[in-house]
Short mmCIF file of C-alpha atoms and ligand atoms in Angstrom, two decimals:
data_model
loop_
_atom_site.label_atom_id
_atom_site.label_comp_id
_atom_site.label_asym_id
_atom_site.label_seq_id
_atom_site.Cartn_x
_atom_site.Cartn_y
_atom_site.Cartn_z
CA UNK A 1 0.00 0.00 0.00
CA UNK A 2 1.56 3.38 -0.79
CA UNK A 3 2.50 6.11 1.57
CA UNK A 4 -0.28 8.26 2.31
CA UNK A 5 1.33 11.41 1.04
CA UNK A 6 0.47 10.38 -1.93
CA UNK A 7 -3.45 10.62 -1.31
CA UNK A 8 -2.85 13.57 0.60
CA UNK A 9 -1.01 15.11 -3.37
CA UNK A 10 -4.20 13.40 -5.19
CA UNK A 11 -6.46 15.48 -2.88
CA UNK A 12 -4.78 18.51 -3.11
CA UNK A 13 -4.33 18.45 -6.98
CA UNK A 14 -7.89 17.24 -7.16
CA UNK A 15 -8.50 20.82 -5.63
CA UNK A 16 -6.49 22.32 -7.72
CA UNK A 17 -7.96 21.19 -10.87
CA UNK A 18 -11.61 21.90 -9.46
CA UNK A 19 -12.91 18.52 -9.24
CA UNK A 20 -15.42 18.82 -5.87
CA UNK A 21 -14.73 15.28 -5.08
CA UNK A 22 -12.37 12.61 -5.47
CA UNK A 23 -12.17 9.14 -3.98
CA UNK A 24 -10.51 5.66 -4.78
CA UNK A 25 -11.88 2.46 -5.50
CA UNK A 26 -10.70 -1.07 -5.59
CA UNK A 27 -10.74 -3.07 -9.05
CA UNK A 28 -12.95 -5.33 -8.36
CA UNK A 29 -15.21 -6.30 -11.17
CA UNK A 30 -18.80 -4.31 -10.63
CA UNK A 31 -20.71 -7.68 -10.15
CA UNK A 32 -24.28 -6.21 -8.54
CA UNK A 33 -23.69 -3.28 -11.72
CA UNK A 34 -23.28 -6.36 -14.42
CA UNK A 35 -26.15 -7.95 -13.34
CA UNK A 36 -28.40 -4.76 -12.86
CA UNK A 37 -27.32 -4.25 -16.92
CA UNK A 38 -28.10 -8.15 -17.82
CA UNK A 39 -31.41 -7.78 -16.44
CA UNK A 40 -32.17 -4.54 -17.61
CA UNK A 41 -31.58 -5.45 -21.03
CA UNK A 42 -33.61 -8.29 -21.01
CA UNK A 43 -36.29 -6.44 -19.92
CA UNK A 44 -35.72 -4.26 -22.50
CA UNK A 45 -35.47 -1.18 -20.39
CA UNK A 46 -32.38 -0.08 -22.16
CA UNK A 47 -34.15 0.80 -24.98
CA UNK A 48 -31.42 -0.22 -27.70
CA UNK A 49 -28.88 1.88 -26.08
CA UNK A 50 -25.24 0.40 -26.76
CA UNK A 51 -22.61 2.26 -24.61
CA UNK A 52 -22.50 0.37 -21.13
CA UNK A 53 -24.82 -2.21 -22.27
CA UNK A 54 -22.86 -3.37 -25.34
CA UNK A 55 -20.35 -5.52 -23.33
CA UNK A 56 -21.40 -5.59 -19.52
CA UNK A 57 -18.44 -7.69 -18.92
CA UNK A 58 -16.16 -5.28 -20.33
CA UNK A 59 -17.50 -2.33 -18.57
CA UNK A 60 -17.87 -3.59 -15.08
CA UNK A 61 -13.98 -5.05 -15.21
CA UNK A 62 -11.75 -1.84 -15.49
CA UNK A 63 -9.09 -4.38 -14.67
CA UNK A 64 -9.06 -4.30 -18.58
CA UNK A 65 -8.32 -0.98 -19.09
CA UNK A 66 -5.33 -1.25 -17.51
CA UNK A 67 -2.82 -4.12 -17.27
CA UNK A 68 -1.84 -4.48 -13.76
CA UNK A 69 -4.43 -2.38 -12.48
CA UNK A 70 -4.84 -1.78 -8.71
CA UNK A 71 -6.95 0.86 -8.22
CA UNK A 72 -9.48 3.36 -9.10
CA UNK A 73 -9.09 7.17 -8.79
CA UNK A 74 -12.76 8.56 -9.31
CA UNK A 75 -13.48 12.18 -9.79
CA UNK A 76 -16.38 14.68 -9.94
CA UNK A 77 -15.93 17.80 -11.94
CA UNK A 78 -18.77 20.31 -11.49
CA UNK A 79 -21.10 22.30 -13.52
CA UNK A 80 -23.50 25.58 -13.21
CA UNK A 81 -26.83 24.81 -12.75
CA UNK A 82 -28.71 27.91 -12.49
CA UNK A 83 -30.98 30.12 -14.53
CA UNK A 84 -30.31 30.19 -17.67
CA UNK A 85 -29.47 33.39 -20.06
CA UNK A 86 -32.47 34.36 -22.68
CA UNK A 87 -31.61 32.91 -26.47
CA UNK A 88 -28.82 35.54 -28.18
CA UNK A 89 -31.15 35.25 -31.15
CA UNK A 90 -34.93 36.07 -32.24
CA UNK A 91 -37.52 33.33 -33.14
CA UNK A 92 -37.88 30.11 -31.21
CA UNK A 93 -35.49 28.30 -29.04
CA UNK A 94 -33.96 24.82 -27.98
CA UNK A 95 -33.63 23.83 -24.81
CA UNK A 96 -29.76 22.56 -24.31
CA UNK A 97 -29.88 20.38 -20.78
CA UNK A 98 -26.98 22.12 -18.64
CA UNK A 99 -24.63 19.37 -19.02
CA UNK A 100 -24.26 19.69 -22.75
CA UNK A 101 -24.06 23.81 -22.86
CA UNK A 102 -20.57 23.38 -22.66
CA UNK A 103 -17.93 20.90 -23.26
CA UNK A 104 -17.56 19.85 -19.15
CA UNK A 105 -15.97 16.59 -20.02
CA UNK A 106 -13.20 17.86 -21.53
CA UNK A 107 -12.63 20.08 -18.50
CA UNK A 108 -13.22 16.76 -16.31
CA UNK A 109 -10.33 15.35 -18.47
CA UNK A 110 -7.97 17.71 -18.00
CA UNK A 111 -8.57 17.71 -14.35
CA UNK A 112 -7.95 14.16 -14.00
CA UNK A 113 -4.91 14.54 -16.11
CA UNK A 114 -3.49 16.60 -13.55
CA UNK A 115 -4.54 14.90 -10.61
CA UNK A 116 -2.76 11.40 -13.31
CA UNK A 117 0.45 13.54 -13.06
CA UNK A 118 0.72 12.99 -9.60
CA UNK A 119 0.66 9.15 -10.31
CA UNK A 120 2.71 9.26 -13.60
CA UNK A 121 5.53 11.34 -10.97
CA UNK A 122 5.11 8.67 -8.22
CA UNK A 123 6.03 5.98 -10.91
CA UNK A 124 2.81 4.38 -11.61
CA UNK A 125 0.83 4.01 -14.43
CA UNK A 126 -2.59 5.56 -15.41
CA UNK A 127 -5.54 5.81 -18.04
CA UNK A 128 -8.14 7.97 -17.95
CA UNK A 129 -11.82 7.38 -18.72
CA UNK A 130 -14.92 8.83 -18.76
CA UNK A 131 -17.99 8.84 -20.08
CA UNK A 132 -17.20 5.94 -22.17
CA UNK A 133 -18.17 2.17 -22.78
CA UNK A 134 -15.37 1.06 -21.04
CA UNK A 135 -16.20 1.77 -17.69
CA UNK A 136 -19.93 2.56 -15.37
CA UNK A 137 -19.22 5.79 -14.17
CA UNK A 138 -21.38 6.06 -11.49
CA UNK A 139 -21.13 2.44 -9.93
CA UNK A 140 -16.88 3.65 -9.83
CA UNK A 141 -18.13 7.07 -8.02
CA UNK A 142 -20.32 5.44 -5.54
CA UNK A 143 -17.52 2.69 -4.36
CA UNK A 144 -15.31 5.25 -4.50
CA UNK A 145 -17.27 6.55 -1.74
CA UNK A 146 -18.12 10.33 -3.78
CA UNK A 147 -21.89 9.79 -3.36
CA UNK A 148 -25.03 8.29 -3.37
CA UNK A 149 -27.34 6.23 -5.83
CA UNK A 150 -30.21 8.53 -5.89
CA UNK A 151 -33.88 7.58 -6.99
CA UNK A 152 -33.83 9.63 -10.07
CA UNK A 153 -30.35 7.30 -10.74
CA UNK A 154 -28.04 10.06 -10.85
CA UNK A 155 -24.41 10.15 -8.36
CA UNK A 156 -25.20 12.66 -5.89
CA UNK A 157 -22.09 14.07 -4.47
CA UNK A 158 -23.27 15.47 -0.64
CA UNK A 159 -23.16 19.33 -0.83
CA UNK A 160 -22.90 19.45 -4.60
CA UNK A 161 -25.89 17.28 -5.51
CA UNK A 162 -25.64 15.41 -9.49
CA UNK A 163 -24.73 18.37 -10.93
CA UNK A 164 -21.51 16.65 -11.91
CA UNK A 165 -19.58 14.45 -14.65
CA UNK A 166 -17.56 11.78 -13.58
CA UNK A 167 -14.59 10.25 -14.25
CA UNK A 168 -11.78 7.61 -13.67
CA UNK A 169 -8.14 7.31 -13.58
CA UNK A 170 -7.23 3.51 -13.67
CA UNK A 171 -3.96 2.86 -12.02
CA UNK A 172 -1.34 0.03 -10.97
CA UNK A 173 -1.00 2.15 -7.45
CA UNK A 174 -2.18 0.34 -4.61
CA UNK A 175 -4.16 3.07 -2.77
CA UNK A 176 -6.09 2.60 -0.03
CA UNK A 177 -9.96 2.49 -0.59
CA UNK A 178 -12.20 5.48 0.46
CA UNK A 179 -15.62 4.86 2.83
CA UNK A 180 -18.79 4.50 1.14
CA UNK A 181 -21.28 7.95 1.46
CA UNK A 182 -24.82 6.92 2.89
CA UNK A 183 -27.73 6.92 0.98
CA UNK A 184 -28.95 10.57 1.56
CA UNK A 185 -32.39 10.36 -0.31
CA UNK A 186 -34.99 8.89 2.39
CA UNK A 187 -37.98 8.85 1.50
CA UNK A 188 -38.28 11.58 -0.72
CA UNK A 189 -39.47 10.95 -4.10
CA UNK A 190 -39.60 14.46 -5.82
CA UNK A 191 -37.70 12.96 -8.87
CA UNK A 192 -40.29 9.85 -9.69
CA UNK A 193 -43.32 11.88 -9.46
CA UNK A 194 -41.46 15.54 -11.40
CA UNK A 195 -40.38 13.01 -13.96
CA UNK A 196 -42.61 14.85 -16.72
CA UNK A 197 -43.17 10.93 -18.79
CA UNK A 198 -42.86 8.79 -15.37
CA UNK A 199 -39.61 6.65 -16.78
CA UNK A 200 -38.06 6.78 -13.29
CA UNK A 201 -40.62 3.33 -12.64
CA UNK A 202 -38.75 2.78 -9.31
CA UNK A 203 -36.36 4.05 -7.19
CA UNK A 204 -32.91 4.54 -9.43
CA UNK A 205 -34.46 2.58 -11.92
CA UNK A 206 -35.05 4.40 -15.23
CA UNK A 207 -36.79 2.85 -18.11
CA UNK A 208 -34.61 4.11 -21.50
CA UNK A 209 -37.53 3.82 -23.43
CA UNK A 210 -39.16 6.75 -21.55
CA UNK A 211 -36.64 8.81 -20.67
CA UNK A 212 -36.60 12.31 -22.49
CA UNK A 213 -32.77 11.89 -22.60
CA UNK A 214 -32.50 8.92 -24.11
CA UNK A 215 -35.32 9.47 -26.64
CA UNK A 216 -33.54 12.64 -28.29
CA UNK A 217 -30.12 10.46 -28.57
CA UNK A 218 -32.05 7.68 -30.00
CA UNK A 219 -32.57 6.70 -33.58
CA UNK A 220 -35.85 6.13 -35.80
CA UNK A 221 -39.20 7.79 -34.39
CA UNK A 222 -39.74 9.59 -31.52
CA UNK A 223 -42.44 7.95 -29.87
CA UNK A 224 -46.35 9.68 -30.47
CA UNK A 225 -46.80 9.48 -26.67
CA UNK A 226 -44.09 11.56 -25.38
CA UNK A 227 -43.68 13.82 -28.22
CA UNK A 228 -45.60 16.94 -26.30
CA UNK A 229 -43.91 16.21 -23.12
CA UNK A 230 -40.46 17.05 -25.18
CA UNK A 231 -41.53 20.44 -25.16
CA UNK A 232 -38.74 23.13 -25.91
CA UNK A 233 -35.75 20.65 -25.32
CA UNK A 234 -33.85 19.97 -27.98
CA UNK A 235 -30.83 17.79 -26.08
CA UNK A 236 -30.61 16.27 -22.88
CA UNK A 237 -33.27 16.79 -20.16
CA UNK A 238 -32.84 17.80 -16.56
CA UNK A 239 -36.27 18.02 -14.86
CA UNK A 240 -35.46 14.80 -12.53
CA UNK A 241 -32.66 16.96 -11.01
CA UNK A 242 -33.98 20.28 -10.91
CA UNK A 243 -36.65 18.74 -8.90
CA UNK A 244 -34.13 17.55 -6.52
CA UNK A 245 -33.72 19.12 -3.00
CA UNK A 246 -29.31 18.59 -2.57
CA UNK A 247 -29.06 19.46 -5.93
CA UNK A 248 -31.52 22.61 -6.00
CA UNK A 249 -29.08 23.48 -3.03
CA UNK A 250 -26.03 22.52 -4.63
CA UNK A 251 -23.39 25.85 -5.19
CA UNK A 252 -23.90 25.13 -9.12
CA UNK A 253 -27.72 25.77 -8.50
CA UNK A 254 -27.09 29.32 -7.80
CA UNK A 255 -24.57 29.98 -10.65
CA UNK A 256 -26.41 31.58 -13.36
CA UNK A 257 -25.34 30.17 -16.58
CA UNK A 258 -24.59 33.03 -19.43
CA UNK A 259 -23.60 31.02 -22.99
CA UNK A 260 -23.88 31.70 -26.45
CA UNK A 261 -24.69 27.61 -26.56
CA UNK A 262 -27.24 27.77 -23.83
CA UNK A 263 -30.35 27.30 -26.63
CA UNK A 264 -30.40 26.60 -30.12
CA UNK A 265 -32.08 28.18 -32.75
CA UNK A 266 -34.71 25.82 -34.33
CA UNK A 267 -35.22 27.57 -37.63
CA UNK A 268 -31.57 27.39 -37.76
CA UNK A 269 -31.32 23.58 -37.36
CA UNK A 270 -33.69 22.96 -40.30
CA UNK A 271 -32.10 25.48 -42.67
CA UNK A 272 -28.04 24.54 -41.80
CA UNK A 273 -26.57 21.63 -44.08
CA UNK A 274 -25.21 18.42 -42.58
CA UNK A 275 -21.57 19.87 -42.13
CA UNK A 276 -22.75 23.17 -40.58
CA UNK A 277 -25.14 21.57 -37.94
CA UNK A 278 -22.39 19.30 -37.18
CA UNK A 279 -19.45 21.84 -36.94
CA UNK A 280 -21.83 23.13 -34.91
CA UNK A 281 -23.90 20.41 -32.29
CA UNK A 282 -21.60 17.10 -33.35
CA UNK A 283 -20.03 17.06 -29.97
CA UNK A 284 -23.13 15.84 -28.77
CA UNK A 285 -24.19 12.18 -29.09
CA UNK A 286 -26.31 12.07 -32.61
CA UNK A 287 -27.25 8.61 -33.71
CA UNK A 288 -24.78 7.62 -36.48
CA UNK A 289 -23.79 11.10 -36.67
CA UNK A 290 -26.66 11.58 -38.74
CA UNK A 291 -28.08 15.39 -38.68
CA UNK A 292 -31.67 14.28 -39.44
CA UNK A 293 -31.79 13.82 -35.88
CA UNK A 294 -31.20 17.14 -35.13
CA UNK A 295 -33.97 18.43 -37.53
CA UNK A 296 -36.50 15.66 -36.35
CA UNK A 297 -36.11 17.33 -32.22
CA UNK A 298 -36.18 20.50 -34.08
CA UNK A 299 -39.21 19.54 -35.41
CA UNK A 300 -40.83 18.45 -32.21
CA UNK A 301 -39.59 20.91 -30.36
CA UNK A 302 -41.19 23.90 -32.79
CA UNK A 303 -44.80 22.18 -32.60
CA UNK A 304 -44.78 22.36 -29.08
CA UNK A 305 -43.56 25.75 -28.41
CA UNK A 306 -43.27 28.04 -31.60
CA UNK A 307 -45.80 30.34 -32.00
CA UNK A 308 -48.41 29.31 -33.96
CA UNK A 309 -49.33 32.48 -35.85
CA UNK A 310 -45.75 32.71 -37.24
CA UNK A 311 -46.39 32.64 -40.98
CA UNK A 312 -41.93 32.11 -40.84
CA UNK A 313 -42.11 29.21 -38.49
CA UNK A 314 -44.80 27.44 -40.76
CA UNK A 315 -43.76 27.62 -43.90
CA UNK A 316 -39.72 25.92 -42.49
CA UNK A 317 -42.08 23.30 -41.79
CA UNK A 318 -44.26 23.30 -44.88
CA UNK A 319 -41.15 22.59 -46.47
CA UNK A 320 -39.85 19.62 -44.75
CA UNK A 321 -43.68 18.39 -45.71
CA UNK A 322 -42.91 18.82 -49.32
CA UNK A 323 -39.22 18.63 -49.92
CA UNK A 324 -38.28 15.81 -48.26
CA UNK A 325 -40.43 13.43 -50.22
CA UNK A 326 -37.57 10.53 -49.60
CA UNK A 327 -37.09 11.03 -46.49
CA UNK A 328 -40.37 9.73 -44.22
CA UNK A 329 -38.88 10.13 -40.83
CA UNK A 330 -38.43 14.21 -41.23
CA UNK A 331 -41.94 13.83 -43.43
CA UNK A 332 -44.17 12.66 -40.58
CA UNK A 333 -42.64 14.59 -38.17
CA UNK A 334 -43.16 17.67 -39.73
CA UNK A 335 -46.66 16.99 -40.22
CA UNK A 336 -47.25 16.07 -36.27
CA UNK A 337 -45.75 19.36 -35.86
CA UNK A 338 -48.05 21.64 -38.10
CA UNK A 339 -51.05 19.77 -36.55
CA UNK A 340 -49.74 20.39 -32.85
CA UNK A 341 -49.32 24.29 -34.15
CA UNK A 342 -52.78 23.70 -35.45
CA UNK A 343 -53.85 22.27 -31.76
CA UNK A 344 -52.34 24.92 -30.14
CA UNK A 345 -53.55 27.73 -31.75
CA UNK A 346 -57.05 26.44 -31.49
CA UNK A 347 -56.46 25.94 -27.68
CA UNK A 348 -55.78 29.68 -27.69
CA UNK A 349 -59.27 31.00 -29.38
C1 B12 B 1 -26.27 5.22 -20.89
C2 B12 B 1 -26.19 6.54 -20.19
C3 B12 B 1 -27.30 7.33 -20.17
C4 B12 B 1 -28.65 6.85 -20.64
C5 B12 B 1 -29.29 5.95 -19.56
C6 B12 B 1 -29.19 6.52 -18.15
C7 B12 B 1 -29.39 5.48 -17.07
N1 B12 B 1 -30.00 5.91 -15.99
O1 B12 B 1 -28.99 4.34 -17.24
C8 B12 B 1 -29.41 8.17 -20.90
C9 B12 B 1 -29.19 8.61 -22.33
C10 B12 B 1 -30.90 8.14 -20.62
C11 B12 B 1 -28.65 9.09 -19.96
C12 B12 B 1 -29.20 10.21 -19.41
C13 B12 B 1 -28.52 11.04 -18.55
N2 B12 B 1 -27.23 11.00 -18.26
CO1 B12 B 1 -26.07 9.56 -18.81
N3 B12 B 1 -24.89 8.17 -19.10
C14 B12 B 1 -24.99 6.96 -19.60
C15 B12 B 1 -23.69 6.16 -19.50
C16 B12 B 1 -23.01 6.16 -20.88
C17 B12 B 1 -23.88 4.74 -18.99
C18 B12 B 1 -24.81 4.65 -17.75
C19 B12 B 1 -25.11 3.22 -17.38
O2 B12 B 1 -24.26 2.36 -17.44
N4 B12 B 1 -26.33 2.96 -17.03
C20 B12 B 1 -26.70 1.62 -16.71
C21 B12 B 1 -27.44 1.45 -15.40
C22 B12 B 1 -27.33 0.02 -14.90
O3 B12 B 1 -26.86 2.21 -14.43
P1 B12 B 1 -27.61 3.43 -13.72
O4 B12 B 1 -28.90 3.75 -14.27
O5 B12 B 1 -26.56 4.48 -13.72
O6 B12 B 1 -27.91 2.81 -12.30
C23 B12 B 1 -27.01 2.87 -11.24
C24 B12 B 1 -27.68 3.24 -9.96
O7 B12 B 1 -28.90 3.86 -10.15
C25 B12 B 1 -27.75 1.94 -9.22
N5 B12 B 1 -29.03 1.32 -9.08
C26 B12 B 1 -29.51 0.33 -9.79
N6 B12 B 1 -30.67 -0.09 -9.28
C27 B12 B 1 -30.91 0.69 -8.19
C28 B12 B 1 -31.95 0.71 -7.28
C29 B12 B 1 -31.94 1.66 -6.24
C30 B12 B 1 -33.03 1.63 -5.25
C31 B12 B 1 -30.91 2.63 -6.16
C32 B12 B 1 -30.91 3.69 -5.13
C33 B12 B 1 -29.85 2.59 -7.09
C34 B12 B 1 -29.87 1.61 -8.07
O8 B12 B 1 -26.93 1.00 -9.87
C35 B12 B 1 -26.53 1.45 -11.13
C36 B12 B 1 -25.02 1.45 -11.28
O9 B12 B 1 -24.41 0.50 -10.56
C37 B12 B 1 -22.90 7.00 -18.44
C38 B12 B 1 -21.38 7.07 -18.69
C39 B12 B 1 -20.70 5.80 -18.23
N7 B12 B 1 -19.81 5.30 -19.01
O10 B12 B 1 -20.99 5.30 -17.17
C40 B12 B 1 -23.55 8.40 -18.51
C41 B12 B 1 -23.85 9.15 -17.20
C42 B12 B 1 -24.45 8.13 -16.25
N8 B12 B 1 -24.81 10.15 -17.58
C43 B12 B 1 -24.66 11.25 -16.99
C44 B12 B 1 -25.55 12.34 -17.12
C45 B12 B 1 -25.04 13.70 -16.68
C46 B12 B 1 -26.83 12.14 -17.64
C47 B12 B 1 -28.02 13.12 -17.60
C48 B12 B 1 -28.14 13.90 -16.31
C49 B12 B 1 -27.88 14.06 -18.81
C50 B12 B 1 -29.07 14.97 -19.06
N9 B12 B 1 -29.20 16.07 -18.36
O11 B12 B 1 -29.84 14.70 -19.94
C51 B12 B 1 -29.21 12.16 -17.83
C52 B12 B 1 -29.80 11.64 -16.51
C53 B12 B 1 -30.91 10.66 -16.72
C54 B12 B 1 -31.08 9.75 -15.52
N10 B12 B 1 -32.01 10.06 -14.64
O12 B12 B 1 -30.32 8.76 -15.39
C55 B12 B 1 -23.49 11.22 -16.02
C56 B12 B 1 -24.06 11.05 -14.59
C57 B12 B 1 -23.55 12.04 -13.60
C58 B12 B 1 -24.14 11.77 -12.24
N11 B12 B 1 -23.98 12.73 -11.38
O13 B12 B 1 -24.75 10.73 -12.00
C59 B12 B 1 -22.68 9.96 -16.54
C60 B12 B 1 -21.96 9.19 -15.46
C61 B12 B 1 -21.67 10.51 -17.56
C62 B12 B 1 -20.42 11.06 -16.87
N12 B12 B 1 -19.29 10.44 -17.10
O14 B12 B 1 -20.50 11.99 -16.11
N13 B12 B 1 -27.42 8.62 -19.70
S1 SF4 B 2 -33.86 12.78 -17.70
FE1 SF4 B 2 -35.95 13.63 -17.89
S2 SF4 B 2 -37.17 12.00 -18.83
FE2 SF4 B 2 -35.24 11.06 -18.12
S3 SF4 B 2 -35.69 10.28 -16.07
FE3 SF4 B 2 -34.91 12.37 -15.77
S4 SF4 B 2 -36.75 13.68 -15.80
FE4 SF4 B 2 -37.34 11.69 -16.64
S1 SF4 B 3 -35.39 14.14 -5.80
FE1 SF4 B 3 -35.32 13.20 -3.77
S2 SF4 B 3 -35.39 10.99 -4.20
FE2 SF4 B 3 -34.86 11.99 -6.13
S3 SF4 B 3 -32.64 11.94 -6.15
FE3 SF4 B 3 -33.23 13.91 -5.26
S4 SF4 B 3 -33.23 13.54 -3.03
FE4 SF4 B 3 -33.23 11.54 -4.05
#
């Protein structure tokens, strides 16, 4: 086991580098995470998604990131929360979910890069991940004693809530493990019932093929029944933690956000080309990098909250209708959006 000056350099670098928490981990493989995926995806509650769920063997064993690998170095970099600035632009407006405004993980990365210095300089070796297939992110955080499982599934990190990525370094340093954090939810279940299309169906259990989050990252259709419960968003989807009482107290929840990236313009997204839109959104997960994706949220996202007398807004619309004959996906949902204008505008008289 190595001296503990060298946890006492992690933390302060850690500190240095603004991560808000940092604990270790053993190796072990996640066995109670593996099976939680297994069964999951035979339920089908995964809703297609690869990542994790590809290889459950591979991601619940970071022994095989790393040959020789002794522990786990897990890290929480955070990220404002607040209100958000009004669009930088006329006409109607995207919601971006406050994880995706701005590039955190690369921030994240470079923090655990430094705190991986302090390894690399103690002669061990290191590899960084995060927010990839190779490792669960969250299980790591939790043994690594940074937080708690809450019921809407997110890491919360006591004092700072979930408004935070996470991240690993995998190491051959023998470090000595950090305590666990208890479970600091209770009884409280703000985050099942704010869920605005109920996929949180039990405590830390959320059913992909619900969840507003998923749905915008996923290919084909967006499903009918959850199209007007999108509403503005346009990536990402945060309602399950800004329902949340640690992380409506969280520091982050008090720093008002002010970003050029902080909405999107919608009549923007159907009139760029492929290479604009993804110069523009592609560091963002989009199914097969594909754009239309992009344009079909737009889409969805206009019906429910453009106004309805905008002759502008109607005919971008009209002309997904008509110009993208080949293309059925855009076709139909262009259509459900000029009826839900239609809807709303009715509503209104
Ligand atoms: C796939 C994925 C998604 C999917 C599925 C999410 C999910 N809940 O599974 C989708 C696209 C929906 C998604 C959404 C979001 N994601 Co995501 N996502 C991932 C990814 C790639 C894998 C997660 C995974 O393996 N899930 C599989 C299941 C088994 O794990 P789980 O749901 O996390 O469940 C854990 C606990 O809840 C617990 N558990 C299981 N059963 C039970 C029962 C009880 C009672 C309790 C208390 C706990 C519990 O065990 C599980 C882990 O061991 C990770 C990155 C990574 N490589 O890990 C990021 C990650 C989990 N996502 C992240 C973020 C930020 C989000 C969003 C907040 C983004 C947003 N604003 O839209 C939302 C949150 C939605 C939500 N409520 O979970 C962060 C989480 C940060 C944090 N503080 O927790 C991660 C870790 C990325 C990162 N590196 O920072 N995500
Ligand atoms: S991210 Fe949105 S849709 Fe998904 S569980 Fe949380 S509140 Fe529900
Ligand atoms: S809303 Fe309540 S139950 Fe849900 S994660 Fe937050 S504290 Fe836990």
């Amino acid at each position: 086991m190595n001296a503990p000056g060298l946890i006492d350099q992690l933390n302060d670098a850690a500190q240095r580098a603004g991560l808000v928490a940092i604990g270790v981990a053993a190796v072990e493989p996640f066995a109670d995470t593996r099976e939680v995926l297994e069964t999951r995806k035979a339920e089908g509650l995964h809703g297609g998604m690869a990542f994790t769920y590809r290889d459950p063997e591979r991601s619940t064993d970071p022994a095989r990131i790393l040959a020789g690998a002794r522990s786990l170095v897990v890290g929480a970099f955070p990220y404002s929360a607040g209100a958000v600035n009004d669009p930088s632009f006329d006409g109607p407006a995207g919601r971006v979910a406050r994880y995706a405004i701005t590039d955190h993980y690369a921030s994240l990365r470079s923090a655990l890069d430094e705190v991986a210095t302090v390894l690399e300089d103690a002669g061990h070796r290191t590899r960084v991940v995060l927010d990839d297939n190779a490792l669960v992110d969250r299980a790591a955080a939790q043994r690594a004693g940074l937080g708690w499982f809450g019921h809407n599934a997110n890491l919360l990190v006591p004092g700072y809530g979930s408004w935070v990525v996470l991240g690993s370094i995998v190491t051959d340093a023998d470090l000595a493990q950090s305590e666990p954090v208890p479970d600091g939810c209770g009884t409280c279940r703000r985050c099942l019932d704010g869920c605005p299309t109920g996929a949180i169906i039990a405590p830390g259990v959320v059913d992909a093929r619900r969840c507003l989050a998923w749905l915008v990252q996923a290919e084909g259709t967006f499903p009918m029944e959850f199209r007007e419960a999108l509403g503005d968003r346009i990536y990402g989807c945060d309602e399950c933690q800004e329902v949340c009482p640690p992380a409506r107290r969280s520091p982050q929840a008090k720093e008002t956000i002010h970003s050029p990236t902080s909405w999107v313009d919608l009549l923007w997204v159907l009139d760029a080309d492929d290479d604009e839109l993804l110069s523009q959104l592609g560091r963002w997960y989009i199914p097969r990098r594909d754009p239309r994706y992009l344009r079909r949220n737009a889409l969805l996202a206009l019906g429910n909250t453009a106004d309805p007398h905008s002759a502008d807004v109607r005919s971008e619309i009209e002309r997904f209708v008509v110009s993208t004959a080949g293309d059925e996906m855009l076709q139909e949902h262009a259509q459900w959006a000029l009826r839900r204008l239609d809807e709303r505008m009715q509503a209104q008289v």
